[in-house]
Amino acid sequence: MVLVVISMSAAFFSIRRIRYCERTHLNISLTGMALISPAKCPSVAVPLLEHLSPRRRRIINSASLSPSTEVDWVKETSSFFEKDPRPIMLFDGVCNLCNGGVKFVRNNDRKRNIRFEALQSEAGKKLLQRSGRAPDDISSVVLVDKDRSYIKSEAVLKIMQYINLPFPQLALFLQFIPLFIRDFVYDNVADNRYSFFGRSDSCDL
């Protein structure tokens, strides 16, 4: 009976020691194929990751993966404004309505206050991320300024402020309409722009 108690006690402390090592000392190999036990831990048969429970795998992966390096898109795109501080209008390059809007802005922007870039271009994708949007989000026109970005109806009103009279005055009047109403109208037009106005195979600019 005494031998049984001693054996059970030894097994218990051995299991606790192994679990302690699993929690504090085990590392995951770069290949992610198996866990490697350091020399200070007892030699144990360590299971492959696929044999662990989903909860244990999530804990191990979250503890072992190094934090991802986030890109500072403001700094990454600062070169766009170093030599030319003018704002950049991002537009859907294959949308007929958007291309028509760009032509309208260019024809009414005598001072050339605004630059243009297609949302689908590499520069456009970087500027989208600078604006806090996904690089493949082409749902809205975006006006990217050096200090901030404008989307949807706010972008339209800001663009109107840069072009010839009487559009700055019209933008001032439209600002009194609540934002949620302006964006509701904008979203409805934007969501149906291909159906109403069609699309082209390439950007006109």
Short mmCIF file of N, CA, C and O in Angstrom, two decimals, residues 4 10 21 27 29 49 51 63 73 75 82 91 93 95 110 132 136 149 155 164 167 170-171 182 189:
data_model
loop_
_atom_site.label_atom_id
_atom_site.label_comp_id
_atom_site.label_asym_id
_atom_site.label_seq_id
_atom_site.Cartn_x
_atom_site.Cartn_y
_atom_site.Cartn_z
N VAL A 4 2.33 1.88 -3.38
CA VAL A 4 1.34 2.42 -4.31
C VAL A 4 1.21 3.93 -4.12
O VAL A 4 1.18 4.71 -5.08
N ALA A 10 4.82 10.25 -6.89
CA ALA A 10 5.90 10.54 -7.84
C ALA A 10 5.34 10.87 -9.21
O ALA A 10 5.79 11.79 -9.89
N CYS A 21 6.80 22.92 -17.47
CA CYS A 21 7.73 23.15 -18.56
C CYS A 21 6.99 23.48 -19.84
O CYS A 21 7.45 24.30 -20.64
N ASN A 27 9.12 25.85 -26.67
CA ASN A 27 9.10 26.76 -27.81
C ASN A 27 8.61 26.00 -29.02
O ASN A 27 8.69 24.78 -29.09
N SER A 29 9.09 25.17 -32.95
CA SER A 29 10.10 25.23 -34.00
C SER A 29 9.60 26.09 -35.13
O SER A 29 8.42 26.31 -35.30
N LEU A 49 1.69 19.76 -33.18
CA LEU A 49 0.63 20.75 -32.98
C LEU A 49 -0.74 20.24 -33.39
O LEU A 49 -1.74 20.55 -32.76
N HIS A 51 -2.03 17.47 -33.03
CA HIS A 51 -2.61 16.56 -32.05
C HIS A 51 -3.10 17.29 -30.80
O HIS A 51 -3.73 16.68 -29.94
N ALA A 63 1.15 32.90 -28.23
CA ALA A 63 2.31 33.17 -27.38
C ALA A 63 3.60 33.17 -28.14
O ALA A 63 4.57 33.82 -27.77
N TRP A 73 1.35 54.35 -42.87
CA TRP A 73 1.03 54.75 -44.23
C TRP A 73 1.12 56.25 -44.43
O TRP A 73 1.32 56.71 -45.57
N LYS A 75 3.56 58.07 -43.17
CA LYS A 75 4.98 58.23 -43.46
C LYS A 75 5.33 57.59 -44.81
O LYS A 75 6.14 58.13 -45.57
N GLU A 82 5.50 65.99 -50.59
CA GLU A 82 6.72 66.73 -50.29
C GLU A 82 6.95 67.87 -51.29
O GLU A 82 7.24 69.00 -50.92
N PHE A 91 -10.42 58.14 -57.47
CA PHE A 91 -11.69 57.83 -58.11
C PHE A 91 -11.63 56.44 -58.74
O PHE A 91 -10.54 55.90 -59.00
N GLY A 93 -11.43 54.14 -61.51
CA GLY A 93 -10.93 54.37 -62.86
C GLY A 93 -11.72 53.70 -63.97
O GLY A 93 -11.54 54.04 -65.15
N CYS A 95 -15.19 53.41 -63.80
CA CYS A 95 -16.57 53.86 -63.67
C CYS A 95 -16.81 55.05 -64.60
O CYS A 95 -16.10 56.07 -64.50
N ARG A 110 -9.55 75.88 -62.85
CA ARG A 110 -8.61 76.68 -63.64
C ARG A 110 -7.25 76.78 -62.96
O ARG A 110 -6.22 76.84 -63.62
N GLY A 132 -7.04 55.06 -43.98
CA GLY A 132 -7.68 54.12 -43.08
C GLY A 132 -8.67 53.19 -43.75
O GLY A 132 -9.53 52.60 -43.09
N ASP A 136 -8.39 47.64 -51.49
CA ASP A 136 -9.26 47.25 -52.60
C ASP A 136 -10.66 47.86 -52.48
O ASP A 136 -11.58 47.45 -53.18
N SER A 149 -8.12 62.97 -44.70
CA SER A 149 -8.80 62.46 -45.90
C SER A 149 -10.31 62.64 -45.74
O SER A 149 -10.84 62.66 -44.63
N ALA A 155 -16.15 64.25 -49.25
CA ALA A 155 -15.14 64.41 -50.31
C ALA A 155 -15.69 65.25 -51.44
O ALA A 155 -14.99 66.12 -51.98
N ASN A 164 -14.04 76.24 -59.47
CA ASN A 164 -14.47 77.60 -59.78
C ASN A 164 -15.87 77.90 -59.22
O ASN A 164 -16.64 77.01 -58.86
N PHE A 167 -19.39 76.86 -57.34
CA PHE A 167 -19.42 75.58 -56.61
C PHE A 167 -18.97 75.70 -55.15
O PHE A 167 -19.52 74.99 -54.30
N LEU A 170 -22.06 76.72 -53.40
CA LEU A 170 -23.02 75.62 -53.37
C LEU A 170 -22.63 74.59 -52.31
O LEU A 170 -23.48 74.05 -51.60
N ALA A 171 -21.32 74.32 -52.19
CA ALA A 171 -20.84 73.39 -51.16
C ALA A 171 -21.16 73.91 -49.77
O ALA A 171 -21.54 73.14 -48.87
N ARG A 182 -26.81 63.10 -46.60
CA ARG A 182 -25.92 63.25 -47.76
C ARG A 182 -25.26 61.93 -48.12
O ARG A 182 -25.18 61.55 -49.29
N VAL A 189 -26.33 56.19 -55.04
CA VAL A 189 -25.80 56.44 -56.38
C VAL A 189 -24.56 55.58 -56.62
O VAL A 189 -24.42 54.96 -57.68
#
